[in-house]
mmCIF file of C-alpha atoms in Angstrom:
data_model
loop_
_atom_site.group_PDB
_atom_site.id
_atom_site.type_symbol
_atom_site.label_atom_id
_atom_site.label_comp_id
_atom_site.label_asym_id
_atom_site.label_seq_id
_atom_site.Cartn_x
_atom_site.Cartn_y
_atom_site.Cartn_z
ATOM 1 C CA UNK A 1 57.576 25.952 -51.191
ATOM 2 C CA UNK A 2 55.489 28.597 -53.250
ATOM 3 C CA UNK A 3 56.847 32.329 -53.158
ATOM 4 C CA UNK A 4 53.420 34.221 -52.234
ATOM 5 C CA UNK A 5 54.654 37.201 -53.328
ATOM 6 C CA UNK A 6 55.199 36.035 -56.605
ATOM 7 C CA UNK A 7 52.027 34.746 -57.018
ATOM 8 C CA UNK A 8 50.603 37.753 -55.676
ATOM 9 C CA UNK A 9 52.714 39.250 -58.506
ATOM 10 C CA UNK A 10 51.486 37.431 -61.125
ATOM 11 C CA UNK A 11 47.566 37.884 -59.882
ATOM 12 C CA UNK A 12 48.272 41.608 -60.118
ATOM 13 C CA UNK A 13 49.759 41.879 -63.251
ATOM 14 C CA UNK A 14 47.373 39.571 -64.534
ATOM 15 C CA UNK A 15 44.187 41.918 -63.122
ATOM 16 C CA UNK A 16 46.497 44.499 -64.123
ATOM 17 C CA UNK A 17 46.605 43.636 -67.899
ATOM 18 C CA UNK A 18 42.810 42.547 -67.556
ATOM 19 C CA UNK A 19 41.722 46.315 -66.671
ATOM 20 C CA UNK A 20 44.005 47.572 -69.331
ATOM 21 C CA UNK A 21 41.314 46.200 -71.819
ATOM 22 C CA UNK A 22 38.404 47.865 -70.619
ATOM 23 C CA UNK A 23 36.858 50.857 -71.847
ATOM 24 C CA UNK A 24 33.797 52.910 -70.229
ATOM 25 C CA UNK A 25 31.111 54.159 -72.043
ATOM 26 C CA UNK A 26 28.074 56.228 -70.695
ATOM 27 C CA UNK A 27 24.612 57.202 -71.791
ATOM 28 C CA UNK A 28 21.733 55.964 -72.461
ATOM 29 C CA UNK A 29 21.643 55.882 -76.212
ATOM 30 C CA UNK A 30 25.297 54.428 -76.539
ATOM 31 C CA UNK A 31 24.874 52.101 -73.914
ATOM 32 C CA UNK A 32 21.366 50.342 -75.403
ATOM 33 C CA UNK A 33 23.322 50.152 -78.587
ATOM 34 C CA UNK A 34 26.658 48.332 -77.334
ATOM 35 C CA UNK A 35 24.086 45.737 -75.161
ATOM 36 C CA UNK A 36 22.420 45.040 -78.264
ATOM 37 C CA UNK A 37 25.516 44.328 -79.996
ATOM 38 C CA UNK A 38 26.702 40.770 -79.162
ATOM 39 C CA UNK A 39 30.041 41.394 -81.123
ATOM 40 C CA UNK A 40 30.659 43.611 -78.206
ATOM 41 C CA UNK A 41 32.018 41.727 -75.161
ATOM 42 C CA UNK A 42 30.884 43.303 -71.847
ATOM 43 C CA UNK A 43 31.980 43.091 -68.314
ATOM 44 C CA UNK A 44 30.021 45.584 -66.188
ATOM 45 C CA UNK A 45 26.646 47.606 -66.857
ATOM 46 C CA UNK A 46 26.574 50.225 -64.358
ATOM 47 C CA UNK A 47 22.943 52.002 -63.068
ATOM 48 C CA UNK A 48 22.241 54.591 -60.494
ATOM 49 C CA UNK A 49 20.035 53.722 -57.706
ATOM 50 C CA UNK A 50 18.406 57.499 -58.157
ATOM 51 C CA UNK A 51 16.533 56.203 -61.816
ATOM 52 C CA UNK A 52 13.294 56.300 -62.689
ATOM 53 C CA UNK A 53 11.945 53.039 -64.053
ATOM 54 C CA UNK A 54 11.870 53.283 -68.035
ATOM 55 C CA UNK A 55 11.062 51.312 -71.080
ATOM 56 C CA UNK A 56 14.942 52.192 -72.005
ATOM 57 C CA UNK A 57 16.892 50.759 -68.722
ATOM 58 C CA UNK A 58 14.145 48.061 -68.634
ATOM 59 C CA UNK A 59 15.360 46.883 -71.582
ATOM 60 C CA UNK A 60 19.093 47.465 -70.407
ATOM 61 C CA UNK A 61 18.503 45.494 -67.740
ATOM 62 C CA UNK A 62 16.806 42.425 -69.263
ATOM 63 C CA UNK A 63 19.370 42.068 -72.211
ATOM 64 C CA UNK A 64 22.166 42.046 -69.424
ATOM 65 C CA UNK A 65 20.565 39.419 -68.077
ATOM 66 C CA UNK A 66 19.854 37.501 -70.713
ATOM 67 C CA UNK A 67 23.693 38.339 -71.559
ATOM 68 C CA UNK A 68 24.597 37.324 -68.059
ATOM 69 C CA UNK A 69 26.570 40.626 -67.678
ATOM 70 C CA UNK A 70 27.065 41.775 -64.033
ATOM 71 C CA UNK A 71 25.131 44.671 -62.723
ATOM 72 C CA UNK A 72 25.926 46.642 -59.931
ATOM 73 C CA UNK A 73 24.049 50.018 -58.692
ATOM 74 C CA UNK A 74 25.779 53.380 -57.390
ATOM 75 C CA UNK A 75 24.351 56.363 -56.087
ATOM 76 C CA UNK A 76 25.026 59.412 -58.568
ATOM 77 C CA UNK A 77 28.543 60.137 -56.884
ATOM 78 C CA UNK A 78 30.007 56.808 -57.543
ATOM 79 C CA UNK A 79 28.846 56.441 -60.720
ATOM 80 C CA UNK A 80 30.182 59.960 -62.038
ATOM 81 C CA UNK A 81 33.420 58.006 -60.678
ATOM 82 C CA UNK A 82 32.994 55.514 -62.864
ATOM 83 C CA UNK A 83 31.473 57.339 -66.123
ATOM 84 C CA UNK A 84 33.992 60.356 -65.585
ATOM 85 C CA UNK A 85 31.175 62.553 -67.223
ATOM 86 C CA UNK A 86 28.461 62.869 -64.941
ATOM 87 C CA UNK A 87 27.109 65.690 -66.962
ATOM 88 C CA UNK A 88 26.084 63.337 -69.647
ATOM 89 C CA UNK A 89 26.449 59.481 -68.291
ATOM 90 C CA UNK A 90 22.327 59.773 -67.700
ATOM 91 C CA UNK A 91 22.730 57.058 -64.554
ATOM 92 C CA UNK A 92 24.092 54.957 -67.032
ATOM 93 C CA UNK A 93 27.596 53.289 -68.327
ATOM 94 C CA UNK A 94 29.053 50.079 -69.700
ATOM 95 C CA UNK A 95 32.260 48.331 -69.326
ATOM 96 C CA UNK A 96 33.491 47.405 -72.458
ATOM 97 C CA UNK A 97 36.609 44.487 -73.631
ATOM 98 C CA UNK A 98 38.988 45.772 -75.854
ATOM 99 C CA UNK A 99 39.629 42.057 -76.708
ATOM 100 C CA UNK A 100 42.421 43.135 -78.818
ATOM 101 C CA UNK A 101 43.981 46.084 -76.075
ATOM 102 C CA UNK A 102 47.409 45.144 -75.012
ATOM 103 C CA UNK A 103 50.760 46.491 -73.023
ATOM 104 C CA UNK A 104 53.494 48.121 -75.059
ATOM 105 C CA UNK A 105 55.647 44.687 -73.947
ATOM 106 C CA UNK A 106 52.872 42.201 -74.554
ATOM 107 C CA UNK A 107 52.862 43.397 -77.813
ATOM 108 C CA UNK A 108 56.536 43.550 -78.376
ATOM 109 C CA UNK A 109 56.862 39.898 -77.327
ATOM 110 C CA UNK A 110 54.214 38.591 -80.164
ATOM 111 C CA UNK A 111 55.371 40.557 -83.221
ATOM 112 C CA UNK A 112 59.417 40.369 -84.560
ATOM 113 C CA UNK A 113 58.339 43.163 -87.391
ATOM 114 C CA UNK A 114 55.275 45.772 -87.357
ATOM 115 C CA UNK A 115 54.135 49.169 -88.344
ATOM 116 C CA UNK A 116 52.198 51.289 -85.642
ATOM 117 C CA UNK A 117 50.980 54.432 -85.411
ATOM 118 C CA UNK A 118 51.064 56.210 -82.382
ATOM 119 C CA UNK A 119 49.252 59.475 -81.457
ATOM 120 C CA UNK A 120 51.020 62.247 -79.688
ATOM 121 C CA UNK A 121 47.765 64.411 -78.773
ATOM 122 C CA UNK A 122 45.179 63.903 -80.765
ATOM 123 C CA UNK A 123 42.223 65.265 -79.551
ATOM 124 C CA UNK A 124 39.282 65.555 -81.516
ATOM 125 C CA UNK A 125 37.658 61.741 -81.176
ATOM 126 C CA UNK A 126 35.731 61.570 -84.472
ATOM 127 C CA UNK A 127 39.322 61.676 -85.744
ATOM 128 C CA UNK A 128 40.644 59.293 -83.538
ATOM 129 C CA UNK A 129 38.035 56.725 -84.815
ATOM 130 C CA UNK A 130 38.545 57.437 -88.357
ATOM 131 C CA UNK A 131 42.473 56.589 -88.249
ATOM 132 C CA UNK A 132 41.545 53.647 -85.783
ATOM 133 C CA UNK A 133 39.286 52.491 -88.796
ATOM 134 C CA UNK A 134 42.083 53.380 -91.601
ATOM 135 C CA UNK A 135 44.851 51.350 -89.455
ATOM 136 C CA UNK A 136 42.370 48.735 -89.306
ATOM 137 C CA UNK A 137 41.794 48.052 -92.875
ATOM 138 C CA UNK A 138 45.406 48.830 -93.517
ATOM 139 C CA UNK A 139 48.599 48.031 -93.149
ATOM 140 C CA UNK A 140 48.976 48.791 -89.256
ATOM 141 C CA UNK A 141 49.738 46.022 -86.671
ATOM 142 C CA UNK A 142 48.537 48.973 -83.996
ATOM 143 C CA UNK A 143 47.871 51.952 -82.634
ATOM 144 C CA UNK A 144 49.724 53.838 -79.599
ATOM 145 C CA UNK A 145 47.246 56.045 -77.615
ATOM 146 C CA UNK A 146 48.613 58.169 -74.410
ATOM 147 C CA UNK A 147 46.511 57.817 -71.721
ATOM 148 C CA UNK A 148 46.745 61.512 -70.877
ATOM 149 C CA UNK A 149 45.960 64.640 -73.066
ATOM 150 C CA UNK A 150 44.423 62.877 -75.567
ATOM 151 C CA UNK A 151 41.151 61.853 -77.246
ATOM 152 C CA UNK A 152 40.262 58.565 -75.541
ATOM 153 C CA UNK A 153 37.609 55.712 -76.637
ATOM 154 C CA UNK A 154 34.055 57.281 -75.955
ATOM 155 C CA UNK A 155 30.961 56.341 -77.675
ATOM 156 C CA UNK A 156 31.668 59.272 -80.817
ATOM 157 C CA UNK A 157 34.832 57.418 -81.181
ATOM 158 C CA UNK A 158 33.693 53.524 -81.140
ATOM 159 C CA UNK A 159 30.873 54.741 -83.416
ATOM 160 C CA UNK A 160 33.327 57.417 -86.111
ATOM 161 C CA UNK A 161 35.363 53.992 -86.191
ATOM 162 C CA UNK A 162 32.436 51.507 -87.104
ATOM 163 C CA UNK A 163 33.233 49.126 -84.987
ATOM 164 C CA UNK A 164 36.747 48.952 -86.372
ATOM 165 C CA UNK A 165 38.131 49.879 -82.339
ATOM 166 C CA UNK A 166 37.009 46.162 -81.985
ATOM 167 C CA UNK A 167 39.732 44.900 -84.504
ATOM 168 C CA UNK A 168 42.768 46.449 -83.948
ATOM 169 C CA UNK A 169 45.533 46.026 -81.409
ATOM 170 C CA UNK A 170 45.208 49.084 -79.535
ATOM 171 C CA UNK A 171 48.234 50.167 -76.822
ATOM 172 C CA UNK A 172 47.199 52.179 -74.131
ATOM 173 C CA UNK A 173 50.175 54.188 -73.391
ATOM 174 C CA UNK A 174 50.766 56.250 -69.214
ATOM 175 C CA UNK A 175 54.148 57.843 -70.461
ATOM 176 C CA UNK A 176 53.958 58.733 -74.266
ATOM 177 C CA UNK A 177 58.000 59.459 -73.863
ATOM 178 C CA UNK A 178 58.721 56.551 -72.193
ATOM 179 C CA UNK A 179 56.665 54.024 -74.179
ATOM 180 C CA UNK A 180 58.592 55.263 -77.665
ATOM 181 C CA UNK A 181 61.545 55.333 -75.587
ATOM 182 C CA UNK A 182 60.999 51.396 -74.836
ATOM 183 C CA UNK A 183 60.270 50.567 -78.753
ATOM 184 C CA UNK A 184 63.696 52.523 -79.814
ATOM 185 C CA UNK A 185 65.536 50.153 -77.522
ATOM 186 C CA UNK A 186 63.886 47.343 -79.120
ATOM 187 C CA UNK A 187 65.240 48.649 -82.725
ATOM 188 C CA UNK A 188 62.475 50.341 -83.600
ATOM 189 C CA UNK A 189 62.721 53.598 -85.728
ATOM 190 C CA UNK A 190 60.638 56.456 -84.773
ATOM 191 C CA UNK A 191 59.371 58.609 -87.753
ATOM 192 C CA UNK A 192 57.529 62.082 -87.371
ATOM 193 C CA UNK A 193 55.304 63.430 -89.570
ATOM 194 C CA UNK A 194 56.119 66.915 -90.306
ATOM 195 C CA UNK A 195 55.121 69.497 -93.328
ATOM 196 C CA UNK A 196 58.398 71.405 -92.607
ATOM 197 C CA UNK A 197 60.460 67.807 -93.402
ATOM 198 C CA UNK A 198 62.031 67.548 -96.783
ATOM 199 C CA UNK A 199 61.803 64.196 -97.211
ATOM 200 C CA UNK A 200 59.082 62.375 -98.922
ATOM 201 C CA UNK A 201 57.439 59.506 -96.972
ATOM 202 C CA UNK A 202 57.015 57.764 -100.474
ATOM 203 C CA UNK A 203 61.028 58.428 -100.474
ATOM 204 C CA UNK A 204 61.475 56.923 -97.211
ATOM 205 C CA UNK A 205 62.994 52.914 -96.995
ATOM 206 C CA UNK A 206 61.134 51.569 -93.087
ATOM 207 C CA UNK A 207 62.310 49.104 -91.439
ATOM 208 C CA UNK A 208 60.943 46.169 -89.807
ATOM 209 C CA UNK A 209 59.983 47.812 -87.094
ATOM 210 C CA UNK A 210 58.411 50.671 -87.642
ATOM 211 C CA UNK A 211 56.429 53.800 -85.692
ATOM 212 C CA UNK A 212 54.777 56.721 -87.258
ATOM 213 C CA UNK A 213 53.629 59.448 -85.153
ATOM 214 C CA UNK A 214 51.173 61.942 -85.838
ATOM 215 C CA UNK A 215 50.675 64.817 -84.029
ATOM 216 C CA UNK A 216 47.877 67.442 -82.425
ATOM 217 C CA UNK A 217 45.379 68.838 -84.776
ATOM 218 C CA UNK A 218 46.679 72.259 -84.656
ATOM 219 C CA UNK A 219 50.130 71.829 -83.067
ATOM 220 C CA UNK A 220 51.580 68.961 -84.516
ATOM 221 C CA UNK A 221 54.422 66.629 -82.885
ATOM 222 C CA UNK A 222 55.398 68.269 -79.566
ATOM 223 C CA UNK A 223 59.267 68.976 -79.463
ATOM 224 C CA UNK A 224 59.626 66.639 -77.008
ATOM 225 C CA UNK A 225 58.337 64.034 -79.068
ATOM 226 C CA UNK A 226 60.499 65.312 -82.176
ATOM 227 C CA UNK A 227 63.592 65.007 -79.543
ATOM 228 C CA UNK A 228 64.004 61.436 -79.761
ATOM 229 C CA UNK A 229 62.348 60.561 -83.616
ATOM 230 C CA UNK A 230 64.782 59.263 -85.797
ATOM 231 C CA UNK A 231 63.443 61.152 -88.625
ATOM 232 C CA UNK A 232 61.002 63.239 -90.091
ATOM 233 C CA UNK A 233 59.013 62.747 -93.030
ATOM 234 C CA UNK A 234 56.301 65.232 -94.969
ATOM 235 C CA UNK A 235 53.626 64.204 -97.535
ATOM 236 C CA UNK A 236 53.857 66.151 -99.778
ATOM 237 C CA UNK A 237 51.279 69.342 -100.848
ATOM 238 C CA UNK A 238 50.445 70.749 -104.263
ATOM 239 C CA UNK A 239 48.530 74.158 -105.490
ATOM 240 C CA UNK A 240 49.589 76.166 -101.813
ATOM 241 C CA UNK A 241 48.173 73.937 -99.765
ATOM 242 C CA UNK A 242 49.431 73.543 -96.257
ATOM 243 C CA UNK A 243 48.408 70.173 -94.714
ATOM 244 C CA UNK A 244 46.639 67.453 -94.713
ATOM 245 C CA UNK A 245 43.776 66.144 -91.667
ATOM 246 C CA UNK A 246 45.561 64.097 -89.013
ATOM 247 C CA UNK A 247 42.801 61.237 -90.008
ATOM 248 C CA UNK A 248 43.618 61.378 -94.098
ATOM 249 C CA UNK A 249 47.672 61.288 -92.821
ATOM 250 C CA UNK A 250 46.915 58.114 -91.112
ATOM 251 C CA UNK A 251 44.862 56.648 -94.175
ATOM 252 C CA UNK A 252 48.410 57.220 -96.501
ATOM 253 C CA UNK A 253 50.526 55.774 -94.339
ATOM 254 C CA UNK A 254 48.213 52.612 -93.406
ATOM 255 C CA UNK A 255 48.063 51.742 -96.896
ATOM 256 C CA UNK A 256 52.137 52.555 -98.282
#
């Protein structure tokens, strides 16, 4: 006899890791522009009932189609819901795959030995997409993004990235803490970046298993963070000055 609940288990875990991949856009201009891209996979294009009929949703509309991509119609207040921007959504947003999005343990399962980079409150997005794009072409198996408190992938992001958000393993992370916490007990080593460290990371010998993580634009690595790191390594600065953008860190340490 079949356990339901497991099944049930299963389903949700399934739908579960399913929703984990998808990313909302909104407006008009972005929106057009990700329909017209078939690289793009799409689940849901998303229209309030309030528009006026234009050439621009028109054509929306009829590449979805010809796409077979499911449309559904809200009023305003369920799509701000949905585009968490109402502001600037414009009656419009797309669901988006991240075909390459996964859990922390999905992705711990499929690699024995990687180098990631994960963010600890990053906020600015045009950075975000620029060290997506530079752990892309480089030497990172993925990228840790918290869910909370932190730039996440909008339209300025997929586009500062070109396209590159499409290519990368990309871990969507609830509890920052929690999720490095999990990687350490997997034998991972956890390595800050820090101006005040006095080790070089060109110094540095990483192991298999590897996590860099780079900290807010103006704050840097939260204490919390720098709590349970391993260790703490600097690139180091010539002629007085201080630091280096959080997007041209991530470039030096996805190509080491």
């Amino acid at each position: 006899m079949k356990n339901k609940n497991s099944e049930d288990s299963k389903e949700y875990l399934s739908k579960k890791s399913f929703f984990d991949k998808i990313v909302t856009i909104y407006g008009r201009n972005a929106v057009l522009e990700a329909l017209e891209d078939n690289s793009i996979t799409i689940y849901r294009l998303h229209l309030s009932d309030s528009n006026r009929d234009v050439a621009q949703l028109e054509r929306m509309v009829s590449i979805a189609k010809k796409r077979d991509i499911e449309i559904l119609y809200h009023n305003k207040k369920e799509l701000s819901r949905i585009s968490k921007n109402s502001k600037q959504d414009q009656g419009v947003a797309l669901d988006i795959i991240l075909q390459h999005a996964l859990s922390e343990d999905e992705f711990l399962e499929k690699h024995d030995s990687f180098r990631v980079i994960a963010l600890d409150g990053v906020h600015n997005p045009q950075n975000l997409g620029m060290i997506i794009r530079s752990c892309a072409g480089g030497d990172i198996d993925a990228i840790i993004i918290p869910t909370k408190k932190s730039a996440q992938i909008t339209p300025l992001v997929i586009k500062s990235s070109v396209g590159a958000v499409f290519k990368l393993p990309i871990i969507k992370s609830r509890n920052f803490i929690k999720t490095l916490e999990n990687f350490k007990t997997h034998n991972s080593k956890l390595f800050t970046l820090s101006s005040h460290a006095t080790k070089s990371y060109r110094d540095e010998v990483y192991p298999n298993r590897t996590i860099f993580i780079l900290g807010n634009e103006s704050s840097g690595v939260s204490l919390e963070v720098e709590n349970i790191s391993d260790s703490s390594i600097s690139i180091p600065m010539r002629r007085g000055v201080e630091s280096l953008n959080v997007a041209v860190t991530a470039s030096l340490l996805a190509f080491i």
